[in-house]
Short mmCIF file of C-alpha atoms and ligand atoms in Angstrom, two decimals:
data_model
loop_
_atom_site.label_atom_id
_atom_site.label_comp_id
_atom_site.label_asym_id
_atom_site.label_seq_id
_atom_site.Cartn_x
_atom_site.Cartn_y
_atom_site.Cartn_z
CA MET A 234 0.00 0.00 0.00
CA SER A 235 1.20 3.52 -0.74
CA ASN A 236 1.58 5.73 2.31
CA PRO A 237 -1.79 7.50 2.78
CA GLU A 238 -0.12 10.14 4.97
CA SER A 239 1.33 11.73 1.82
CA LEU A 240 -1.21 13.68 -0.17
CA LEU A 241 -0.69 11.89 -3.47
CA HIS A 242 -4.12 12.58 -4.92
CA ILE A 243 -5.18 15.98 -3.62
CA ASP A 244 -4.02 18.09 -6.59
CA ASP A 245 -5.59 15.61 -8.99
CA LEU A 246 -8.81 15.64 -6.96
CA MET A 247 -8.99 19.44 -7.31
CA THR A 248 -8.34 19.17 -11.08
CA PHE A 249 -11.15 16.60 -11.27
CA MET A 250 -13.56 18.83 -9.33
CA ASP A 251 -12.84 21.89 -11.49
CA ALA A 252 -13.33 19.88 -14.70
CA SER A 253 -16.71 18.62 -13.44
CA PRO A 254 -19.03 21.59 -12.79
CA VAL A 255 -22.26 19.60 -13.39
CA ASN A 256 -23.32 15.94 -13.65
CA PHE A 257 -22.76 15.65 -17.42
CA PHE A 258 -19.22 16.98 -17.10
CA ALA A 259 -18.48 14.74 -14.11
CA VAL A 260 -19.33 11.76 -16.32
CA GLU A 261 -17.30 13.19 -19.21
CA THR A 262 -14.29 13.67 -16.92
CA MET A 263 -14.56 10.05 -15.76
CA ARG A 264 -15.09 8.82 -19.33
CA ARG A 265 -11.87 10.50 -20.47
CA ARG A 266 -9.90 8.97 -17.62
CA LEU A 267 -11.32 5.53 -18.36
CA GLU A 268 -10.52 5.86 -22.07
CA ALA A 269 -6.97 6.89 -21.18
CA ALA A 270 -6.72 3.67 -19.14
CA ASP A 271 -7.92 1.54 -22.12
CA PHE A 272 -11.46 0.94 -20.89
CA ILE A 273 -13.83 0.02 -23.74
CA CYS A 274 -17.22 1.72 -24.12
CA LEU A 275 -20.14 -0.76 -24.27
CA ASP A 276 -23.38 0.07 -26.11
CA GLN A 277 -26.41 -1.26 -24.25
CA SER A 278 -28.36 -1.67 -27.50
CA GLU A 279 -25.73 -4.05 -28.93
CA PRO A 280 -24.61 -7.57 -27.90
CA TRP A 281 -21.71 -7.66 -25.44
CA THR A 282 -18.60 -9.81 -25.80
CA LEU A 283 -16.46 -9.62 -22.67
CA GLU A 284 -13.07 -11.07 -21.77
CA PRO A 285 -11.98 -12.03 -18.24
CA GLY A 286 -9.75 -9.19 -17.04
CA GLY A 287 -11.21 -6.87 -19.70
CA ARG A 288 -11.96 -3.22 -18.87
CA TYR A 289 -15.31 -1.75 -19.88
CA TYR A 290 -17.71 1.07 -19.17
CA VAL A 291 -21.34 2.00 -19.84
CA ILE A 292 -22.82 5.50 -19.89
CA LYS A 293 -26.51 6.10 -19.22
CA ASN A 294 -28.12 9.38 -20.31
CA GLY A 295 -24.72 11.06 -20.37
CA SER A 296 -25.09 11.62 -16.63
CA ALA A 297 -24.45 8.20 -15.01
CA ILE A 298 -21.43 5.97 -15.61
CA PHE A 299 -20.66 2.35 -14.74
CA ALA A 300 -17.11 1.04 -15.18
CA PHE A 301 -15.89 -2.47 -14.44
CA VAL A 302 -12.93 -4.78 -14.76
CA ALA A 303 -14.26 -8.26 -15.53
CA GLY A 304 -13.16 -10.84 -12.97
CA ASN A 305 -10.77 -13.55 -14.09
CA GLY A 306 -12.52 -16.24 -12.02
CA ALA A 307 -15.87 -17.96 -12.60
CA PRO A 308 -18.92 -15.86 -13.66
CA SER A 309 -20.50 -16.72 -10.30
CA ASP A 310 -17.57 -15.27 -8.30
CA GLY A 311 -19.46 -12.02 -7.81
CA PHE A 312 -18.93 -8.27 -7.79
CA LYS A 313 -17.13 -5.72 -5.63
CA ILE A 314 -19.03 -2.51 -6.18
CA ILE A 315 -18.36 1.08 -5.11
CA SER A 316 -21.22 3.48 -5.83
CA ALA A 317 -21.44 7.27 -5.75
CA HIS A 318 -23.49 10.00 -7.45
CA SER A 319 -22.73 12.58 -10.14
CA ASP A 320 -25.30 15.26 -9.30
CA SER A 321 -25.22 18.14 -6.81
CA PRO A 322 -27.88 20.58 -5.62
CA GLY A 323 -28.11 23.85 -7.53
CA PHE A 324 -30.10 25.68 -10.20
CA ARG A 325 -31.37 24.45 -13.58
CA ILE A 326 -32.23 27.00 -16.28
CA LYS A 327 -35.90 26.89 -17.28
CA PRO A 328 -37.10 26.99 -20.91
CA HIS A 329 -37.78 30.54 -22.17
CA ALA A 330 -35.55 31.73 -19.35
CA GLU A 331 -34.79 35.30 -20.44
CA ILE A 332 -36.48 38.04 -18.40
CA ALA A 333 -35.94 41.76 -19.14
CA ALA A 334 -35.62 43.31 -15.66
CA PRO A 335 -35.63 46.92 -14.40
CA GLY A 336 -32.31 48.73 -14.80
CA GLY A 337 -31.74 47.45 -18.32
CA VAL A 338 -30.57 44.01 -17.29
CA LEU A 339 -31.39 40.54 -18.49
CA LYS A 340 -31.94 37.89 -15.85
CA LEU A 341 -32.62 34.17 -16.19
CA ASN A 342 -35.52 32.15 -14.85
CA THR A 343 -34.27 29.11 -12.95
CA GLU A 344 -35.62 26.15 -10.99
CA VAL A 345 -33.97 24.76 -7.89
CA TYR A 346 -32.50 21.26 -8.26
CA GLY A 347 -32.32 19.23 -5.04
CA GLY A 348 -31.72 20.98 -1.73
CA PRO A 349 -29.02 23.69 -2.04
CA ILE A 350 -28.30 26.14 0.80
CA LEU A 351 -29.76 29.04 -1.15
CA TYR A 352 -27.93 32.02 0.31
CA THR A 353 -24.49 30.55 -0.36
CA TRP A 354 -25.20 31.19 -4.07
CA PHE A 355 -25.41 34.99 -3.73
CA ASP A 356 -22.73 37.39 -5.01
CA ARG A 357 -20.50 34.82 -6.66
CA PRO A 358 -19.10 34.54 -10.17
CA LEU A 359 -21.37 31.91 -11.72
CA SER A 360 -21.40 30.28 -15.12
CA ILE A 361 -23.43 27.78 -17.17
CA ALA A 362 -22.71 24.17 -18.13
CA GLY A 363 -24.66 21.16 -19.29
CA ARG A 364 -26.09 19.33 -22.28
CA VAL A 365 -27.57 20.76 -25.47
CA ILE A 366 -29.79 18.72 -27.79
CA LEU A 367 -29.40 19.36 -31.53
CA ARG A 368 -31.36 18.28 -34.59
CA SER A 369 -30.32 15.10 -36.38
CA HIS A 370 -31.79 13.06 -39.25
CA ASP A 371 -33.29 10.59 -36.76
CA PRO A 372 -36.17 12.06 -34.72
CA LEU A 373 -35.74 9.40 -32.03
CA HIS A 374 -32.05 10.15 -31.63
CA PRO A 375 -31.21 13.85 -31.70
CA GLU A 376 -27.55 14.81 -31.30
CA HIS A 377 -26.16 15.62 -27.84
CA GLN A 378 -23.35 18.08 -27.18
CA LEU A 379 -21.85 19.31 -23.94
CA VAL A 380 -21.41 23.02 -23.40
CA LYS A 381 -19.46 24.85 -20.73
CA PHE A 382 -18.66 28.57 -20.68
CA ASP A 383 -15.25 28.67 -19.06
CA ARG A 384 -15.69 32.20 -17.73
CA PRO A 385 -17.90 33.92 -15.16
CA LEU A 386 -21.20 34.88 -16.80
CA LEU A 387 -23.74 35.52 -14.07
CA THR A 388 -24.26 36.68 -10.54
CA ILE A 389 -27.19 36.55 -8.11
CA PRO A 390 -26.96 39.96 -6.39
CA HIS A 391 -28.16 40.06 -2.80
CA LEU A 392 -30.40 42.92 -1.63
CA ALA A 393 -28.41 45.62 0.20
CA ILE A 394 -28.69 45.51 3.98
CA HIS A 395 -30.07 49.09 3.91
CA PHE A 396 -33.28 47.74 2.38
CA ASN A 397 -33.62 44.96 4.94
CA ARG A 398 -32.00 45.91 8.26
CA SER A 399 -33.06 42.63 9.87
CA VAL A 400 -31.42 40.46 7.19
CA ASN A 401 -28.96 39.03 9.73
CA ASP A 402 -31.78 37.97 12.03
CA GLY A 403 -33.04 35.41 9.55
CA ASN A 404 -34.21 36.07 6.03
CA HIS A 405 -36.76 33.95 4.20
CA LEU A 406 -35.78 33.47 0.55
CA SER A 407 -38.15 32.94 -2.36
CA LYS A 408 -36.67 30.63 -4.99
CA GLN A 409 -38.64 32.47 -7.67
CA LYS A 410 -37.99 36.07 -6.59
CA ASP A 411 -34.71 36.24 -4.71
CA MET A 412 -32.56 33.72 -6.56
CA LEU A 413 -32.66 34.72 -10.25
CA PRO A 414 -29.20 35.36 -11.76
CA VAL A 415 -28.31 38.40 -13.89
CA LEU A 416 -26.74 37.55 -17.25
CA ALA A 417 -26.27 40.84 -19.17
CA MET A 418 -27.05 44.51 -19.64
CA ILE A 419 -29.38 45.07 -22.58
CA ASN A 420 -30.48 48.21 -24.40
CA ASN A 421 -34.12 47.29 -24.97
CA ALA A 422 -36.55 44.48 -24.21
CA ALA A 423 -36.36 43.16 -27.78
CA GLU A 424 -32.75 42.10 -27.17
CA ARG A 425 -34.05 39.60 -24.66
CA ASP A 426 -35.42 37.16 -27.21
CA ASN A 427 -33.24 34.05 -27.60
CA TYR A 428 -30.35 35.75 -25.80
CA LEU A 429 -29.26 32.59 -24.03
CA ILE A 430 -29.83 30.29 -27.02
CA ASN A 431 -27.77 32.64 -29.20
CA MET A 432 -24.93 32.47 -26.68
CA VAL A 433 -25.11 28.67 -26.61
CA ALA A 434 -25.21 28.49 -30.42
CA ASP A 435 -22.14 30.75 -30.65
CA GLN A 436 -20.30 28.69 -28.04
CA LEU A 437 -21.02 25.45 -29.94
CA GLY A 438 -20.51 26.97 -33.38
CA VAL A 439 -23.93 25.85 -34.60
CA ASP A 440 -26.94 27.67 -36.02
CA ARG A 441 -29.59 28.61 -33.44
CA SER A 442 -32.26 26.71 -35.37
CA GLU A 443 -30.33 23.47 -34.74
CA ILE A 444 -30.87 23.70 -30.97
CA LEU A 445 -33.93 21.74 -29.87
CA ASP A 446 -33.55 21.80 -26.09
CA PHE A 447 -31.06 21.83 -23.22
CA ASP A 448 -30.26 20.64 -19.69
CA LEU A 449 -28.22 23.60 -18.42
CA SER A 450 -27.27 24.40 -14.83
CA LEU A 451 -25.46 27.14 -12.97
CA TYR A 452 -22.10 26.54 -11.33
CA ASP A 453 -19.67 28.53 -9.21
CA THR A 454 -16.54 29.32 -11.24
CA THR A 455 -14.31 29.61 -8.14
CA PRO A 456 -11.80 26.75 -8.36
CA ALA A 457 -11.25 24.17 -5.63
CA CYS A 458 -8.41 25.00 -3.24
CA LEU A 459 -6.80 23.97 0.02
CA VAL A 460 -7.34 26.11 3.12
CA GLY A 461 -6.01 25.96 6.67
CA ALA A 462 -2.67 26.94 8.22
CA ASN A 463 -1.26 23.60 7.07
CA ASP A 464 -3.45 23.08 3.98
CA GLU A 465 -5.49 20.59 6.00
CA PHE A 466 -8.83 21.28 4.32
CA ILE A 467 -10.13 21.12 0.79
CA THR A 468 -12.90 23.55 -0.14
CA SER A 469 -14.82 23.14 -3.40
CA GLY A 470 -18.26 22.96 -4.90
CA ARG A 471 -19.79 19.49 -5.30
CA LEU A 472 -17.52 17.53 -2.91
CA ASP A 473 -20.83 15.73 -2.23
CA ASP A 474 -20.49 13.47 -4.06
CA LEU A 475 -17.80 13.97 -6.68
CA SER A 476 -15.03 13.46 -4.13
CA MET A 477 -16.36 9.92 -3.64
CA ALA A 478 -16.78 9.37 -7.40
CA TYR A 479 -13.15 10.46 -7.80
CA SER A 480 -12.02 8.14 -4.99
CA ALA A 481 -13.88 5.17 -6.48
CA LEU A 482 -12.43 5.83 -9.93
CA SER A 483 -8.89 6.27 -8.61
CA ALA A 484 -9.13 3.02 -6.64
CA LEU A 485 -10.51 1.15 -9.66
CA LEU A 486 -7.63 2.36 -11.83
CA GLU A 487 -4.99 1.65 -9.17
CA SER A 488 -6.15 -1.78 -7.96
CA HIS A 489 -5.17 -5.11 -9.49
CA ASP A 490 -7.11 -7.86 -11.24
CA SER A 491 -9.03 -10.36 -9.14
CA SER A 492 -11.43 -13.26 -9.53
CA MET A 493 -14.38 -10.99 -8.67
CA THR A 494 -15.52 -8.27 -11.07
CA ARG A 495 -14.65 -4.80 -9.75
CA VAL A 496 -17.38 -2.24 -10.41
CA MET A 497 -17.67 1.54 -10.06
CA ALA A 498 -21.28 2.77 -10.32
CA VAL A 499 -21.88 6.53 -10.41
CA PHE A 500 -25.60 7.30 -10.57
CA ASP A 501 -27.39 10.57 -11.30
CA ASN A 502 -30.29 12.23 -9.49
CA GLU A 503 -29.48 11.12 -5.94
CA GLU A 504 -30.31 14.64 -4.78
CA THR A 505 -33.90 14.30 -6.02
CA GLY A 506 -34.57 10.78 -4.74
CA SER A 507 -32.86 8.62 -7.43
CA GLY A 508 -36.15 7.95 -9.25
CA THR A 509 -34.95 8.27 -12.87
CA LYS A 510 -33.69 5.78 -15.46
CA GLN A 511 -30.13 6.88 -14.60
CA GLY A 512 -30.79 6.94 -10.83
CA ALA A 513 -30.14 4.28 -8.21
CA ALA A 514 -33.85 3.37 -7.94
CA SER A 515 -33.82 2.13 -11.54
CA PRO A 516 -32.84 -1.48 -12.43
CA GLU A 517 -29.87 -0.15 -14.44
CA LEU A 518 -27.10 -1.66 -12.29
CA ASP A 519 -29.02 -4.95 -12.00
CA TYR A 520 -29.26 -5.15 -15.82
CA ILE A 521 -25.54 -4.41 -16.19
CA LEU A 522 -24.48 -7.04 -13.64
CA ARG A 523 -26.74 -9.66 -15.27
CA ARG A 524 -25.27 -8.92 -18.68
CA VAL A 525 -21.71 -9.05 -17.34
CA CYS A 526 -22.37 -12.45 -15.81
CA SER A 527 -23.96 -13.86 -18.97
CA ALA A 528 -21.33 -12.32 -21.31
CA LEU A 529 -18.68 -14.08 -19.20
CA GLY A 530 -20.47 -17.38 -19.80
CA GLY A 531 -22.72 -17.54 -16.73
CA ASN A 532 -26.39 -18.50 -16.58
CA GLU A 533 -29.20 -17.10 -14.43
CA GLU A 534 -28.23 -19.27 -11.47
CA ASP A 535 -24.62 -18.09 -11.79
CA ASN A 536 -25.89 -14.52 -11.66
CA LEU A 537 -27.87 -15.15 -8.49
CA ARG A 538 -24.85 -16.88 -6.95
CA ALA A 539 -22.72 -13.89 -7.96
CA ILE A 540 -25.12 -11.46 -6.25
CA ALA A 541 -25.06 -13.63 -3.11
CA LYS A 542 -21.24 -13.35 -3.01
CA SER A 543 -21.09 -9.62 -3.82
CA PHE A 544 -20.48 -6.61 -1.60
CA MET A 545 -21.16 -2.93 -2.17
CA VAL A 546 -19.59 0.18 -0.68
CA SER A 547 -22.14 2.99 -1.06
CA ALA A 548 -19.93 6.08 -0.92
CA ASP A 549 -21.66 9.37 -0.13
CA ASN A 550 -20.39 12.06 2.18
CA ALA A 551 -21.19 12.36 5.88
CA HIS A 552 -21.62 15.26 8.31
CA GLY A 553 -18.42 15.99 10.23
CA ILE A 554 -18.80 17.47 13.70
CA HIS A 555 -19.12 21.23 13.21
CA PRO A 556 -16.95 23.47 15.42
CA ASN A 557 -19.85 25.89 15.97
CA TYR A 558 -22.65 23.33 16.33
CA PRO A 559 -21.38 20.28 18.22
CA GLU A 560 -24.85 19.84 19.74
CA LYS A 561 -26.21 18.73 16.35
CA GLN A 562 -24.23 15.48 16.52
CA ASP A 563 -24.79 12.23 18.35
CA PRO A 564 -23.08 12.29 21.79
CA THR A 565 -20.92 9.22 21.16
CA ASN A 566 -20.61 8.90 17.35
CA HIS A 567 -19.52 12.22 15.84
CA PRO A 568 -17.02 11.89 13.01
CA ARG A 569 -14.39 14.58 12.63
CA LEU A 570 -12.68 15.89 9.53
CA GLY A 571 -9.38 14.03 9.15
CA GLY A 572 -10.54 11.02 11.16
CA GLY A 573 -10.81 8.69 8.16
CA PRO A 574 -13.74 7.11 6.33
CA VAL A 575 -17.08 7.39 8.13
CA ILE A 576 -19.29 4.31 8.45
CA LYS A 577 -22.92 5.48 8.46
CA ILE A 578 -25.49 3.67 10.59
CA ASN A 579 -29.25 4.20 11.01
CA ALA A 580 -31.62 2.06 13.09
CA ASN A 581 -34.46 2.74 10.66
CA CYS A 582 -32.42 1.46 7.71
CA LYS A 583 -31.92 4.79 5.92
CA TYR A 584 -28.44 3.35 5.37
CA MET A 585 -27.69 -0.17 4.17
CA THR A 586 -25.04 -0.66 6.86
CA ASP A 587 -25.61 -3.38 9.45
CA ALA A 588 -23.22 -4.91 11.98
CA ASP A 589 -22.06 -7.49 9.42
CA SER A 590 -21.25 -4.96 6.67
CA ALA A 591 -19.79 -2.40 9.11
CA ALA A 592 -17.46 -5.13 10.36
CA VAL A 593 -16.37 -5.92 6.79
CA PHE A 594 -15.52 -2.28 6.10
CA ARG A 595 -13.78 -1.87 9.45
CA VAL A 596 -11.44 -4.78 8.65
CA ILE A 597 -10.80 -3.34 5.18
CA CYS A 598 -9.72 -0.07 6.83
CA GLU A 599 -7.53 -1.94 9.31
CA ARG A 600 -5.85 -3.85 6.48
CA ALA A 601 -5.33 -0.59 4.55
CA GLY A 602 -3.78 0.98 7.66
CA VAL A 603 -6.28 3.87 7.80
CA PRO A 604 -8.42 5.12 10.68
CA TYR A 605 -12.22 4.84 10.49
CA GLN A 606 -15.11 6.32 12.44
CA TYR A 607 -18.87 6.10 12.78
CA PHE A 608 -21.79 8.41 12.11
CA VAL A 609 -25.19 7.92 13.71
CA ASN A 610 -27.84 10.64 13.79
CA HIS A 611 -28.51 12.60 16.96
CA SER A 612 -31.79 10.92 17.88
CA ASP A 613 -33.75 14.20 17.70
CA VAL A 614 -32.36 15.16 14.29
CA ALA A 615 -33.70 13.60 11.09
CA GLY A 616 -30.88 12.63 8.75
CA GLY A 617 -30.64 12.37 4.98
CA SER A 618 -30.90 9.34 2.74
CA THR A 619 -28.43 8.04 0.15
CA LEU A 620 -27.85 5.40 -2.51
CA GLY A 621 -27.36 2.17 -0.58
CA ASN A 622 -30.82 1.46 0.74
CA ILE A 623 -32.40 2.54 -2.56
CA LEU A 624 -30.17 0.17 -4.52
CA THR A 625 -30.94 -2.76 -2.26
CA SER A 626 -34.59 -2.53 -3.32
CA GLN A 627 -33.35 -3.42 -6.82
CA ILE A 628 -30.51 -5.82 -5.93
CA PRO A 629 -30.37 -7.52 -2.50
CA LEU A 630 -26.66 -6.83 -1.89
CA ARG A 631 -24.67 -6.88 1.30
CA GLY A 632 -23.06 -3.52 1.74
CA VAL A 633 -22.07 -0.52 3.77
CA ASP A 634 -22.88 3.18 3.57
CA MET A 635 -19.85 5.38 4.16
CA GLY A 636 -18.30 8.69 3.13
CA ALA A 637 -15.88 11.47 4.01
CA ALA A 638 -16.74 13.84 6.86
CA LEU A 639 -17.87 17.17 5.42
CA TRP A 640 -18.93 20.63 6.61
CA ALA A 641 -21.67 22.67 4.96
CA MET A 642 -23.19 19.84 2.95
CA HIS A 643 -25.19 21.31 0.01
CA SER A 644 -23.53 24.73 0.29
CA VAL A 645 -22.26 26.00 -3.07
CA ARG A 646 -18.86 25.34 -1.50
CA GLU A 647 -18.29 22.48 0.91
CA THR A 648 -15.28 21.76 3.11
CA ALA A 649 -13.62 18.42 3.84
CA SER A 650 -10.26 17.13 5.00
CA ALA A 651 -7.45 16.58 2.49
CA ILE A 652 -6.02 13.51 4.22
CA ASP A 653 -9.42 11.78 4.42
CA HIS A 654 -9.40 11.36 0.65
CA GLU A 655 -6.07 9.55 0.79
CA TYR A 656 -7.44 7.32 3.54
CA ILE A 657 -10.57 6.59 1.53
CA ILE A 658 -8.72 5.82 -1.71
CA ALA A 659 -6.42 3.48 0.25
CA ALA A 660 -9.47 1.75 1.79
CA PHE A 661 -11.20 1.45 -1.60
CA LYS A 662 -8.06 -0.05 -3.14
CA GLU A 663 -7.87 -2.55 -0.30
CA PHE A 664 -11.54 -3.42 -0.88
CA TYR A 665 -10.95 -4.08 -4.59
CA ASN A 666 -7.70 -5.97 -3.91
CA CYS A 667 -8.70 -8.08 -0.90
ZN1 LIG B 169 -24.55 12.95 -1.63
#
């Protein structure tokens, strides 16, 4: 094992975060890294021919990605799976978004995606990224292109304190009134029409009439960086959950072949309940695992035997004890930043962890030489949900919910520990290698 005390991955993690401002770009960043490591793209509408030890990946909707290294044992030997999610809370741009506002400015109509901390989005340099759908000759299969404006384009200006003297005593925010971003100064209302679509067309170098639709989101253009007197902390947008997607991918690329098939599954739409075709509540992963088993020569019984032998690490970030709000945490299980991977436990089964799977992950951490800790909700505080328990309704896997300890989850900028990511990558590698 490499020494996790040295921060081997942290610069690369920050590069990964900055290249991945929204779900579609997170998947594109992972796709490029997989291609560079000789992974082969599989088309779900075509037959699959797989080789033991072969490296493959599948993309769903451009926003979820599943990569695996086929096991070199029997098809029934099973799967080691690490799952994470590509999406983060924020703002999606609505159709017909342009609004001519007082003061000669153009603002955009947006819709909130998931549960962002709204006021962290004020007064920041924001930009736009996502997917644009273009005309093709096949009405069922229009062309998809990614677009990202690599410069600050928008800001959501806060109201001056002079117009709301009690703003610091608590300030209710309307998603429709308070949160709309300003895009441009315009000379007259007629300039408003198609302003955004024209910008997108120019950026892509296509005619405006080619653009049929889009999935575009706002993102904060401030790059990830280290903070702290000793660079102990990493601060970035979207650490939840791209830091875990990065850790899973790094471990997959750095681990060695085994008899079991090693799988990385990065789903979309966790922040809205996972209920899409590319989300964890769909049968997507089940279909992929079945096809892997059969393409390696297994039958239906082999597949069921493989599932019975499999284990999943559901990797999604956890709440670290907050220096200003220690009372929010459980009195005896409060993970700290820098304390290693956090095993998440919930009596009401919001997490898939049980004593058996927690024990498995604990031993993996021990073998990797990294510390580990536990998170359980304060009993008077309702916690969040994640991927693991949703996936087990599709595939009855053994598995553990875990993550890195984080502050300010769902802020436009979250903070975690730098060393925790080395610990987690070391633990994930041990999981794939053991
Ligand atoms: Zn998450």
